[in-house]
Short mmCIF file of C-alpha atoms in Angstrom, two decimals:
data_model
loop_
_atom_site.label_atom_id
_atom_site.label_comp_id
_atom_site.label_asym_id
_atom_site.label_seq_id
_atom_site.Cartn_x
_atom_site.Cartn_y
_atom_site.Cartn_z
CA MET F 25 126.29 128.73 31.29
CA THR F 26 122.57 128.01 31.67
CA THR F 27 120.72 125.22 29.92
CA HIS F 28 118.57 127.68 27.98
CA VAL F 29 119.19 131.17 26.57
CA ALA F 30 117.47 134.19 28.14
CA VAL F 31 117.67 137.05 25.65
CA THR F 32 115.67 139.24 28.07
CA GLN F 33 114.75 138.83 31.74
CA ALA F 34 111.14 138.17 30.76
CA PHE F 35 112.17 134.71 29.56
CA GLU F 36 113.02 133.64 33.11
CA THR F 37 109.39 134.18 34.16
CA LEU F 38 108.38 131.56 31.58
CA ILE F 39 110.95 128.83 32.25
CA ASP F 40 113.84 128.22 34.61
CA PRO F 41 117.01 128.83 32.54
CA TRP F 42 118.44 125.66 34.14
CA ALA F 43 115.33 123.51 33.62
CA PRO F 44 116.42 120.02 32.50
CA VAL F 45 115.15 118.67 29.19
CA ARG F 46 114.22 115.05 29.85
CA GLN F 47 114.27 112.39 27.13
CA LEU F 48 111.13 110.28 27.46
CA GLY F 49 111.86 107.96 24.54
CA THR F 50 114.07 107.63 21.49
CA GLY F 51 114.78 105.42 18.48
CA PHE F 52 112.07 106.87 16.23
CA GLN F 53 112.45 108.16 12.66
CA PHE F 54 110.93 111.66 12.83
CA THR F 55 108.51 112.56 15.61
CA GLU F 56 105.72 115.11 15.18
CA GLY F 57 102.18 116.12 16.14
CA PRO F 58 102.20 115.86 19.97
CA ILE F 59 98.86 116.32 21.74
CA TRP F 60 97.92 115.78 25.40
CA HIS F 61 94.65 114.16 26.43
CA PRO F 62 93.43 116.39 29.28
CA LYS F 63 91.11 113.81 30.83
CA GLU F 64 93.01 110.53 30.54
CA GLY F 65 96.50 111.95 30.93
CA PHE F 66 98.46 110.60 27.96
CA LEU F 67 100.33 112.06 24.99
CA LEU F 68 99.86 111.03 21.38
CA PHE F 69 102.57 111.75 18.82
CA SER F 70 103.23 110.76 15.25
CA ASP F 71 106.17 109.45 13.27
CA MET F 72 105.59 110.22 9.60
CA PRO F 73 108.46 108.24 8.01
CA GLY F 74 107.61 105.28 10.25
CA ASP F 75 103.90 105.65 9.43
CA VAL F 76 102.97 105.04 13.06
CA ARG F 77 101.20 106.85 15.88
CA ARG F 78 102.42 106.31 19.43
CA ARG F 79 101.19 107.00 22.94
CA TRP F 80 103.27 108.05 25.94
CA ASP F 81 102.11 107.81 29.54
CA ARG F 82 103.74 106.98 32.85
CA THR F 83 103.96 103.30 31.92
CA GLY F 84 106.05 104.00 28.82
CA ILE F 85 105.55 104.32 25.07
CA ARG F 86 103.51 102.03 22.86
CA GLU F 87 102.14 102.00 19.32
CA VAL F 88 98.45 102.78 18.91
CA MET F 89 98.12 102.90 15.11
CA ARG F 90 100.11 101.40 12.24
CA PRO F 91 99.76 102.34 9.43
CA ALA F 92 98.67 105.84 10.38
CA ASN F 93 98.40 107.52 6.96
CA LYS F 94 101.68 109.31 7.78
CA CYS F 95 99.79 111.62 10.11
CA ASN F 96 101.35 114.91 11.17
CA GLY F 97 99.72 117.59 13.34
CA MET F 98 96.96 116.61 15.75
CA THR F 99 94.62 118.33 18.19
CA TYR F 100 91.32 117.69 19.93
CA ASP F 101 88.01 119.46 19.50
CA ALA F 102 85.92 120.51 22.51
CA ASP F 103 84.33 117.03 22.67
CA LEU F 104 87.76 115.36 22.74
CA ASN F 105 87.48 113.96 19.25
CA LEU F 106 90.94 113.74 17.67
CA ILE F 107 91.55 116.02 14.65
CA VAL F 108 94.35 114.64 12.47
CA CYS F 109 96.35 115.96 9.51
CA GLU F 110 97.11 113.04 7.19
CA HIS F 111 99.97 113.30 4.71
CA ALA F 112 99.33 110.05 2.84
CA THR F 113 95.67 110.85 2.09
CA SER F 114 95.90 114.67 1.83
CA THR F 115 92.96 114.92 4.20
CA LEU F 116 92.00 116.42 7.54
CA VAL F 117 89.99 113.90 9.54
CA ARG F 118 88.11 113.62 12.83
CA GLU F 119 88.57 110.39 14.78
CA ARG F 120 85.91 109.72 17.40
CA PRO F 121 86.56 107.67 20.55
CA ASP F 122 84.31 104.88 19.25
CA GLY F 123 86.54 104.49 16.18
CA ARG F 124 84.43 106.34 13.64
CA ARG F 125 86.43 108.36 11.12
CA GLU F 126 85.05 111.48 9.43
CA VAL F 127 86.76 113.37 6.61
CA LEU F 128 86.61 117.09 7.35
CA ALA F 129 88.53 118.36 4.30
CA SER F 130 90.10 116.68 1.29
CA HIS F 131 89.56 118.98 -1.71
CA VAL F 132 89.38 122.64 -2.60
CA ASP F 133 87.88 123.80 -5.90
CA GLY F 134 87.57 120.15 -6.95
CA ARG F 135 91.28 119.42 -6.46
CA GLU F 136 93.05 117.50 -3.73
CA LEU F 137 94.64 119.43 -0.92
CA ASN F 138 98.42 119.26 -0.83
CA SER F 139 98.84 117.64 2.62
CA PRO F 140 97.28 119.17 5.75
CA ASN F 141 100.13 119.80 8.16
CA ASP F 142 99.06 121.50 11.39
CA VAL F 143 95.68 122.29 12.88
CA VAL F 144 94.07 124.37 15.63
CA VAL F 145 90.47 124.68 16.85
CA LYS F 146 88.85 128.00 17.78
CA SER F 147 86.46 128.29 20.72
CA ASP F 148 83.46 128.60 18.36
CA GLY F 149 84.32 125.19 16.87
CA ALA F 150 85.89 126.48 13.65
CA ILE F 151 88.97 124.55 12.51
CA TYR F 152 92.01 126.24 10.97
CA PHE F 153 94.78 124.29 9.20
CA SER F 154 97.87 124.78 7.05
CA ASP F 155 98.43 122.97 3.75
CA PRO F 156 102.05 122.83 2.51
CA TRP F 157 103.11 119.99 0.24
CA TYR F 158 105.52 118.07 2.47
CA GLY F 159 103.16 115.10 2.40
CA ARG F 160 103.74 114.71 -1.33
CA MET F 161 107.47 114.32 -0.82
CA PRO F 162 109.18 110.99 -0.22
CA VAL F 163 109.91 109.88 3.37
CA TYR F 164 107.48 112.34 5.03
CA GLY F 165 104.58 111.40 2.79
CA VAL F 166 103.73 109.62 -0.43
CA GLU F 167 105.50 111.02 -3.48
CA ARG F 168 102.94 112.09 -6.07
CA PRO F 169 102.13 115.15 -8.25
CA ARG F 170 100.46 118.18 -6.73
CA GLN F 171 97.00 119.15 -7.92
CA LEU F 172 97.12 122.66 -6.46
CA GLY F 173 99.59 125.28 -7.56
CA PHE F 174 99.79 127.03 -4.20
CA GLN F 175 100.08 126.35 -0.46
CA GLY F 176 97.32 127.87 1.66
CA VAL F 177 95.80 128.28 5.10
CA TYR F 178 92.16 127.25 5.50
CA ARG F 179 89.14 127.47 7.80
CA ILE F 180 86.30 124.99 8.23
CA ALA F 181 83.18 126.59 9.66
CA PRO F 182 81.85 125.39 13.04
CA GLY F 183 79.09 123.42 11.37
CA GLY F 184 81.38 121.90 8.74
CA GLY F 185 81.48 122.52 5.01
CA PRO F 186 84.17 123.06 2.39
CA PRO F 187 87.49 124.59 3.45
CA GLN F 188 87.70 128.36 3.02
CA LEU F 189 91.03 129.76 1.79
CA LEU F 190 92.01 132.54 4.20
CA VAL F 191 95.14 134.06 2.62
CA ASP F 192 96.45 135.08 -0.77
CA ARG F 193 97.34 131.96 -2.71
CA TYR F 194 100.98 132.94 -3.10
CA LEU F 195 101.66 134.55 0.28
CA PHE F 196 103.23 131.42 1.76
CA GLU F 197 105.78 129.02 0.29
CA GLN F 198 105.33 126.33 2.94
CA PRO F 199 102.85 127.38 5.66
CA ASN F 200 103.40 125.20 8.70
CA GLY F 201 102.69 125.80 12.39
CA LEU F 202 99.76 127.98 13.46
CA CYS F 203 98.23 129.11 16.75
CA PHE F 204 95.78 131.64 18.17
CA SER F 205 96.57 134.38 20.66
CA PRO F 206 94.93 133.85 24.08
CA ASP F 207 91.99 136.10 23.18
CA GLU F 208 91.70 134.55 19.69
CA LYS F 209 91.89 137.98 18.08
CA ARG F 210 95.08 137.04 16.23
CA LEU F 211 96.23 133.97 14.31
CA TYR F 212 99.95 133.29 13.91
CA VAL F 213 101.17 131.22 10.93
CA ASN F 214 104.80 130.43 10.21
CA ASP F 215 106.52 129.57 6.95
CA THR F 216 109.34 127.04 7.03
CA VAL F 217 110.97 128.18 3.78
CA GLN F 218 110.57 131.93 4.37
CA GLN F 219 111.85 131.43 7.95
CA LEU F 220 109.27 133.78 9.46
CA ILE F 221 105.99 134.11 11.34
CA ARG F 222 103.06 136.14 10.05
CA VAL F 223 100.22 137.38 12.24
CA PHE F 224 96.67 138.11 11.12
CA ASP F 225 93.73 139.78 12.79
CA VAL F 226 90.83 137.34 13.13
CA LEU F 227 87.71 139.07 11.82
CA PRO F 228 84.25 138.62 13.39
CA ASN F 229 83.21 136.17 10.65
CA GLY F 230 86.30 134.01 11.25
CA SER F 231 88.20 135.13 8.17
CA LEU F 232 91.59 136.85 8.41
CA GLY F 233 92.73 140.42 7.88
CA VAL F 234 95.68 141.36 5.68
CA GLY F 235 98.35 140.45 8.23
CA HIS F 236 102.01 141.34 8.58
CA VAL F 237 105.37 139.78 9.45
CA PHE F 238 105.52 139.17 13.20
CA ALA F 239 109.07 137.73 13.35
CA SER F 240 111.65 136.90 10.70
CA GLY F 241 115.16 135.50 10.40
CA ILE F 242 114.36 132.27 12.27
CA ALA F 243 117.50 130.63 10.96
CA SER F 244 121.09 129.89 11.92
CA PRO F 245 124.17 128.94 9.89
CA SER F 246 125.51 126.86 12.76
CA GLU F 247 122.49 125.08 14.28
CA PRO F 248 119.86 122.86 12.65
CA GLY F 249 116.24 123.85 12.95
CA VAL F 250 113.49 125.67 11.06
CA PRO F 251 110.09 127.17 11.86
CA ASP F 252 107.73 124.23 12.32
CA GLY F 253 105.30 123.55 15.17
CA MET F 254 104.17 126.61 17.13
CA LYS F 255 102.12 127.36 20.26
CA CYS F 256 101.01 130.46 22.17
CA ASP F 257 101.22 130.54 25.95
CA ALA F 258 98.65 132.00 28.35
CA ARG F 259 100.50 135.34 28.43
CA GLY F 260 100.51 135.73 24.65
CA ASN F 261 104.13 134.71 24.00
CA VAL F 262 104.74 132.65 20.87
CA TRP F 263 106.86 129.48 21.12
CA VAL F 264 108.11 128.25 17.74
CA CYS F 265 110.48 125.51 16.66
CA GLY F 266 113.75 126.99 15.44
CA PRO F 267 117.51 126.43 15.28
CA GLY F 268 118.77 124.71 18.42
CA GLY F 269 115.34 124.08 19.92
CA VAL F 270 112.40 126.44 20.51
CA TRP F 271 112.48 130.23 20.09
CA VAL F 272 110.16 132.33 22.25
CA TYR F 273 108.78 135.70 21.12
CA ALA F 274 106.96 138.29 23.22
CA PRO F 275 103.51 139.44 22.03
CA GLY F 276 105.18 142.45 20.43
CA GLY F 277 107.46 140.27 18.29
CA GLU F 278 110.72 140.60 20.29
CA LEU F 279 112.81 137.45 20.72
CA ILE F 280 113.07 136.91 24.48
CA GLY F 281 114.70 133.49 24.76
CA LYS F 282 115.49 130.05 23.41
CA VAL F 283 114.76 126.62 24.87
CA ARG F 284 117.73 124.39 24.08
CA VAL F 285 116.93 120.83 22.96
CA PRO F 286 119.49 118.14 21.98
CA GLU F 287 117.79 117.34 18.66
CA LEU F 288 115.99 119.29 15.94
CA VAL F 289 112.47 120.02 17.22
CA GLY F 290 109.50 119.45 14.93
CA ASN F 291 106.61 120.31 17.23
CA LEU F 292 105.57 121.02 20.81
CA THR F 293 102.57 120.98 23.13
CA TRP F 294 101.83 121.55 26.80
CA GLY F 295 100.42 118.80 29.00
CA GLY F 296 100.58 117.24 32.43
CA PRO F 297 98.01 117.64 35.22
CA ASP F 298 98.62 121.40 35.42
CA PHE F 299 99.67 121.98 31.78
CA ARG F 300 103.14 123.08 32.85
CA THR F 301 105.04 120.28 31.07
CA LEU F 302 106.16 121.21 27.56
CA PHE F 303 106.42 118.08 25.41
CA LEU F 304 108.79 118.29 22.44
CA THR F 305 108.87 115.96 19.45
CA ALA F 306 112.45 116.21 18.23
CA THR F 307 113.66 114.10 15.30
CA HIS F 308 114.37 110.65 16.79
CA SER F 309 113.11 111.35 20.32
CA LEU F 310 110.39 112.66 22.62
CA TYR F 311 111.44 115.18 25.28
CA ALA F 312 109.79 117.12 28.11
CA VAL F 313 110.70 120.23 30.09
CA GLU F 314 108.87 121.96 32.92
CA THR F 315 107.77 125.57 32.39
CA ARG F 316 106.50 128.38 34.60
CA VAL F 317 103.68 129.24 32.23
CA GLY F 318 101.00 127.18 30.56
CA PRO F 319 99.30 127.32 27.17
CA ARG F 320 96.51 129.54 25.95
CA ALA F 321 93.23 127.86 26.87
CA GLU F 322 92.41 125.60 23.93
CA PRO F 323 88.78 124.43 23.61
CA TYR F 324 89.75 120.82 24.33
CA MET F 325 91.21 121.87 27.68
CA ILE F 326 87.88 123.33 28.78
CA ALA F 327 85.11 121.08 30.06
CA ALA F 328 81.55 121.62 28.85
CA GLY F 329 79.60 124.09 30.92
CA GLY F 330 82.55 126.27 31.84
CA GLY F 331 84.40 123.76 34.00
CA ARG F 332 88.10 123.05 33.69
CA ARG F 333 90.23 120.13 32.68
CA SER F 334 93.52 119.40 34.36
CA GLY F 335 94.15 122.87 35.73
CA THR F 336 93.91 124.99 32.65
CA ALA F 337 92.09 128.30 32.37
CA ALA F 338 88.34 128.25 31.99
CA LYS F 339 87.99 130.53 29.01
CA PRO F 340 90.00 131.69 25.98
CA GLY F 341 91.93 134.84 26.57
CA GLY F 342 92.89 134.22 30.15
CA GLN F 343 94.74 132.05 32.59
CA ALA F 344 93.72 132.06 36.22
CA ALA F 345 96.37 133.91 38.13
CA ALA F 346 98.43 132.25 40.82
CA SER F 347 97.34 133.05 44.35
CA VAL F 348 99.48 134.25 47.24
CA ALA F 349 98.97 132.73 50.67
CA ARG F 350 99.05 134.78 53.86
CA ASN F 351 102.59 133.52 54.46
CA GLY F 352 103.70 134.78 51.05
CA ALA F 353 103.73 131.37 49.38
CA LEU F 354 102.96 131.37 45.66
CA LYS F 355 100.31 128.80 44.75
CA CYS F 356 98.76 127.73 41.48
CA ALA F 357 95.22 128.89 40.86
CA PRO F 358 92.46 126.63 42.22
CA GLY F 359 89.88 125.08 39.91
CA TYR F 360 91.97 122.30 38.42
CA VAL F 361 90.58 118.74 38.23
CA LEU F 362 92.42 115.56 39.26
CA ASP F 363 91.58 111.92 38.66
CA PRO F 364 91.55 110.28 42.12
CA GLY F 365 92.52 107.01 40.46
CA ARG F 366 95.93 108.44 39.58
CA CYS F 367 96.71 110.13 42.91
CA ALA F 368 98.47 109.13 46.11
CA VAL F 369 99.10 111.25 49.23
CA ILE F 370 102.36 111.02 51.17
CA VAL F 371 102.44 112.07 54.82
CA GLN F 372 106.15 112.42 55.50
CA ASP F 373 108.14 112.80 58.73
CA MET F 374 105.11 113.94 60.72
CA GLN F 375 106.67 112.38 63.83
CA ASN F 376 106.94 113.68 67.39
CA ASP F 377 110.70 114.28 67.29
CA VAL F 378 110.31 116.41 64.16
CA VAL F 379 107.40 118.77 64.86
CA MET F 380 106.20 118.39 68.46
CA GLU F 381 107.18 120.23 71.64
CA GLY F 382 109.44 117.92 73.64
CA GLY F 383 110.75 116.32 70.47
CA ALA F 384 114.44 115.97 69.70
CA PHE F 385 114.37 118.91 67.27
CA ALA F 386 111.99 121.22 69.15
CA ALA F 387 114.74 123.80 69.69
CA SER F 388 114.87 124.40 65.92
CA GLY F 389 111.53 126.19 66.05
CA SER F 390 109.74 123.46 64.12
CA PRO F 391 106.85 122.98 66.60
CA ALA F 392 105.98 126.67 66.45
CA HIS F 393 106.04 126.77 62.65
CA CYS F 394 103.98 123.59 62.43
CA ARG F 395 101.33 125.26 64.60
CA GLU F 396 101.54 128.45 62.57
CA GLN F 397 100.89 126.46 59.40
CA ASN F 398 98.18 124.36 61.08
CA ALA F 399 99.97 121.64 59.15
CA VAL F 400 98.81 118.66 61.21
CA ALA F 401 95.13 119.56 61.01
CA ASN F 402 95.35 120.47 57.32
CA ALA F 403 97.16 117.25 56.44
CA ALA F 404 94.65 115.22 58.46
CA ARG F 405 91.75 116.91 56.67
CA LEU F 406 93.35 116.25 53.29
CA ALA F 407 94.03 112.62 54.18
CA ALA F 408 90.43 112.06 55.24
CA ALA F 409 89.13 113.55 51.98
CA ALA F 410 91.60 111.44 50.01
CA ARG F 411 90.51 108.22 51.69
CA ALA F 412 86.88 109.06 50.93
CA LYS F 413 87.78 109.28 47.23
CA GLY F 414 89.86 106.09 47.22
CA VAL F 415 93.17 107.94 47.14
CA PRO F 416 95.77 105.89 49.06
CA ILE F 417 97.68 107.43 51.98
CA ILE F 418 101.35 106.53 52.29
CA HIS F 419 103.00 107.37 55.60
CA VAL F 420 106.76 107.82 55.24
CA TRP F 421 108.55 107.63 58.57
CA PHE F 422 112.20 108.25 59.33
CA ILE F 423 113.08 105.28 61.56
CA VAL F 424 116.48 104.21 62.93
CA GLU F 425 117.57 101.58 65.39
CA ALA F 426 119.24 102.61 68.65
CA GLY F 427 122.74 103.86 67.91
CA CYS F 428 121.88 104.49 64.23
CA PRO F 429 123.52 101.37 62.80
CA GLY F 430 123.60 101.52 59.00
CA VAL F 431 123.10 105.29 58.83
CA THR F 432 126.03 106.94 57.06
CA MET F 433 127.30 109.96 58.99
CA ASN F 434 128.22 111.87 55.86
CA ALA F 435 126.28 115.09 56.58
CA PRO F 436 125.48 117.28 59.60
CA LEU F 437 121.82 116.29 59.40
CA PHE F 438 122.58 112.63 60.01
CA GLU F 439 125.19 113.40 62.63
CA GLY F 440 122.61 115.54 64.46
CA LEU F 441 120.12 112.69 64.28
CA ALA F 442 122.56 110.37 66.04
CA ASP F 443 123.62 112.98 68.62
CA ALA F 444 120.00 113.69 69.54
CA LYS F 445 119.12 110.00 69.70
CA ALA F 446 116.13 110.86 67.57
CA MET F 447 113.65 108.80 65.55
CA VAL F 448 114.55 105.54 67.30
CA ARG F 449 112.16 102.70 66.62
CA GLY F 450 109.69 102.11 69.41
CA THR F 451 110.18 105.48 71.10
CA TRP F 452 107.68 108.32 71.49
CA GLY F 453 109.88 110.49 69.25
CA ALA F 454 109.57 108.13 66.29
CA ALA F 455 105.79 107.77 66.61
CA PRO F 456 103.46 109.71 64.30
CA VAL F 457 101.96 112.90 65.69
CA PRO F 458 98.43 112.68 67.10
CA GLY F 459 95.91 112.97 64.30
CA LEU F 460 98.18 111.58 61.58
CA GLU F 461 98.47 107.96 62.63
CA ALA F 462 98.17 105.23 60.00
CA VAL F 463 94.70 103.70 59.78
CA ALA F 464 93.48 100.50 58.19
CA GLY F 465 94.14 100.58 54.46
CA ASP F 466 97.02 103.07 54.69
CA HIS F 467 100.56 102.16 53.67
CA VAL F 468 103.70 102.69 55.76
CA VAL F 469 107.16 103.18 54.26
CA GLU F 470 110.32 103.58 56.32
CA LYS F 471 113.40 105.53 55.27
CA GLN F 472 116.75 106.71 56.62
CA ARG F 473 117.50 109.62 54.28
CA MET F 474 115.86 112.97 53.55
CA SER F 475 114.14 111.91 50.34
CA ALA F 476 111.22 109.53 50.70
CA TRP F 477 112.51 107.65 47.66
CA GLU F 478 116.05 106.93 48.76
CA GLY F 479 116.50 103.38 50.02
CA SER F 480 112.77 102.88 50.59
CA ARG F 481 109.99 100.90 48.95
CA LEU F 482 107.97 104.00 48.06
CA GLU F 483 108.18 103.52 44.30
CA THR F 484 107.30 99.85 44.62
CA VAL F 485 104.10 100.84 46.42
CA LEU F 486 103.24 103.55 43.88
CA LYS F 487 103.76 101.24 40.93
CA ALA F 488 101.70 98.50 42.55
CA LEU F 489 98.89 101.01 43.08
CA GLY F 490 99.27 102.46 39.58
CA ARG F 491 99.63 106.04 40.81
CA ASP F 492 101.60 108.76 39.00
CA ILE F 493 100.32 111.97 40.68
CA VAL F 494 102.01 112.23 44.07
CA VAL F 495 100.85 114.71 46.71
CA VAL F 496 103.57 115.38 49.30
CA THR F 497 102.73 116.67 52.78
CA GLY F 498 104.71 116.80 56.01
CA ALA F 499 108.00 118.14 57.34
CA TRP F 500 110.36 119.74 56.72
CA THR F 501 109.46 121.82 53.66
CA ASN F 502 112.98 122.83 52.66
CA MET F 503 114.46 119.40 53.39
CA SER F 504 112.43 116.18 53.13
CA ILE F 505 109.53 117.70 51.18
CA GLU F 506 111.77 119.49 48.70
CA HIS F 507 114.07 116.48 48.24
CA THR F 508 111.12 114.16 47.71
CA ALA F 509 109.51 116.49 45.17
CA ARG F 510 112.76 116.92 43.24
CA THR F 511 113.42 113.19 43.03
CA GLY F 512 109.83 112.41 42.12
CA ALA F 513 109.94 114.90 39.27
CA ASP F 514 113.19 113.39 38.04
CA LYS F 515 111.55 109.97 38.10
CA GLY F 516 108.69 111.23 35.94
CA TYR F 517 105.96 111.58 38.54
CA TYR F 518 103.65 114.59 38.73
CA MET F 519 104.45 116.12 42.10
CA MET F 520 102.02 118.32 44.04
CA VAL F 521 102.78 120.11 47.31
CA PRO F 522 99.91 121.58 49.37
CA GLU F 523 102.01 124.11 51.23
CA ASP F 524 99.55 124.51 54.11
CA CYS F 525 100.07 120.81 54.90
CA CYS F 526 103.83 121.31 55.27
CA SER F 527 106.11 123.04 57.75
CA THR F 528 109.76 123.53 58.63
CA MET F 529 111.75 125.54 61.21
CA ASN F 530 110.41 129.00 60.34
CA ALA F 531 108.25 130.85 57.85
CA GLU F 532 111.19 132.35 55.97
CA TRP F 533 112.69 128.98 55.08
CA HIS F 534 109.29 127.55 54.20
CA THR F 535 108.40 130.39 51.85
CA ALA F 536 111.82 130.38 50.21
CA SER F 537 111.51 126.67 49.44
CA VAL F 538 107.94 126.96 48.18
CA ASN F 539 108.49 130.06 46.03
CA TYR F 540 111.76 129.03 44.42
CA ALA F 541 112.89 125.39 44.47
CA LEU F 542 109.46 123.76 44.54
CA GLN F 543 108.02 125.95 41.78
CA ASN F 544 110.32 124.18 39.31
CA VAL F 545 109.50 120.59 40.23
CA ALA F 546 105.97 120.55 41.62
CA VAL F 547 102.56 122.17 41.55
CA VAL F 548 102.33 124.23 44.73
CA THR F 549 98.75 124.30 45.98
CA ASP F 550 96.76 123.93 49.21
CA ALA F 551 94.48 121.42 50.92
CA ASP F 552 91.21 123.08 49.88
CA ALA F 553 92.14 123.19 46.19
CA LEU F 554 93.18 119.53 46.22
CA ILE F 555 90.01 118.40 47.97
CA ALA F 556 87.93 120.34 45.44
CA ALA F 557 89.93 118.81 42.58
CA TRP F 558 88.76 115.30 43.58
CA GLN F 559 85.06 116.15 43.56
#
């Protein structure tokens, strides 16, 4: 039985059915409102009953605001100002980085809003939000009488102004999550009580057409969960909180799969350096799962002037397609941006015995494939560019003493190492290949297993340097590179593999590793795209 439920085969193009759901933190009261900062690389999320806002990054979780007006949904505008739905104050506010707070909406027709719940920003700067009355209930808000007799969905014009009611006053019982289609021609709004999603055409003036039911029956007698937070991916699929986790609907409204989560999910958002990590706020915990698709391009993901932030698409309505290398390797689209201050480059097992003619493993075909990939030259070029940007280079060498004392002979790989008398300290075979020697300022880590992490001081070095984006180059792709990427992902690092800086015994094994195993744990890219990302 897989981790997740694929109702149709299309679901498996969006997420690996076996993808692990990682718990990043727990012990909260009810988590909500996750939003990823595309420039600084952290996640904010709220806890309404606890009246606190928290931040998650690679160093852990910490409080950033208490009290927090029992805030719920959050997003950013195109200038990276935080837009916040506040339950305790019944207002929608903009928080600027310098601490200034601006009320965007608090009343309609002279009466207080119920409690803004979820919010999304359109590419023209207009803000759309839902207004159920959960924030006037105990626990999730401040118990008090309602001033409005209905629950609506509203728009604030790009230049500001009073909120405009977009739907019939009595269409929704409790409007909740909302999201745009990739081309922004449709707006989806769900209703927690009615257990459905409605979809509306977005008219040229920003108002909504009549709309119709997109999906219904989002309920289960055996599993907890209701329609709540909702996002649209770059292909137009709708991901909505539901019983057992997150339900995924195709653009035509067909249920295609379910992401299983251990706790009731309240909201979700994509983040990470390539926007392929789906963060899930689920009752008492924060979770994350890797996906094969990213979000629709929100305005906050797009840099001013048409640039890109953290690897997302450059315009609403599209996601840059993955590219295919000459060797058949699938790579993410170029154009992403990386902070050099968060990156480190590993050059792994690029030693004479591994990839050079005359080396202990030359008969495997590895020297020929290394030449075919031009892996040494590409890795050297990448390392030089990294050093120029202050990105540390960590050489990971497989080193044993003569006779392999201390190396457990529990697998054919290690037995073969001993039989070939390979990688022995002080020998030509253990030395780095010409062009990839360590230079002043580089770091050297030794290991005796396939993974660069196992039994080495790699993580100690990374933590000391404060790096959480790890670029892995070297040999062999389907062994050391793959093992290192898998373990790094499990440890919570963002792993990137420039496939033209890697090699193995033959092209078939390389491409199989890159196109299948590595797609689930790393961003597969190339040297040119990485170098451009540091500019």
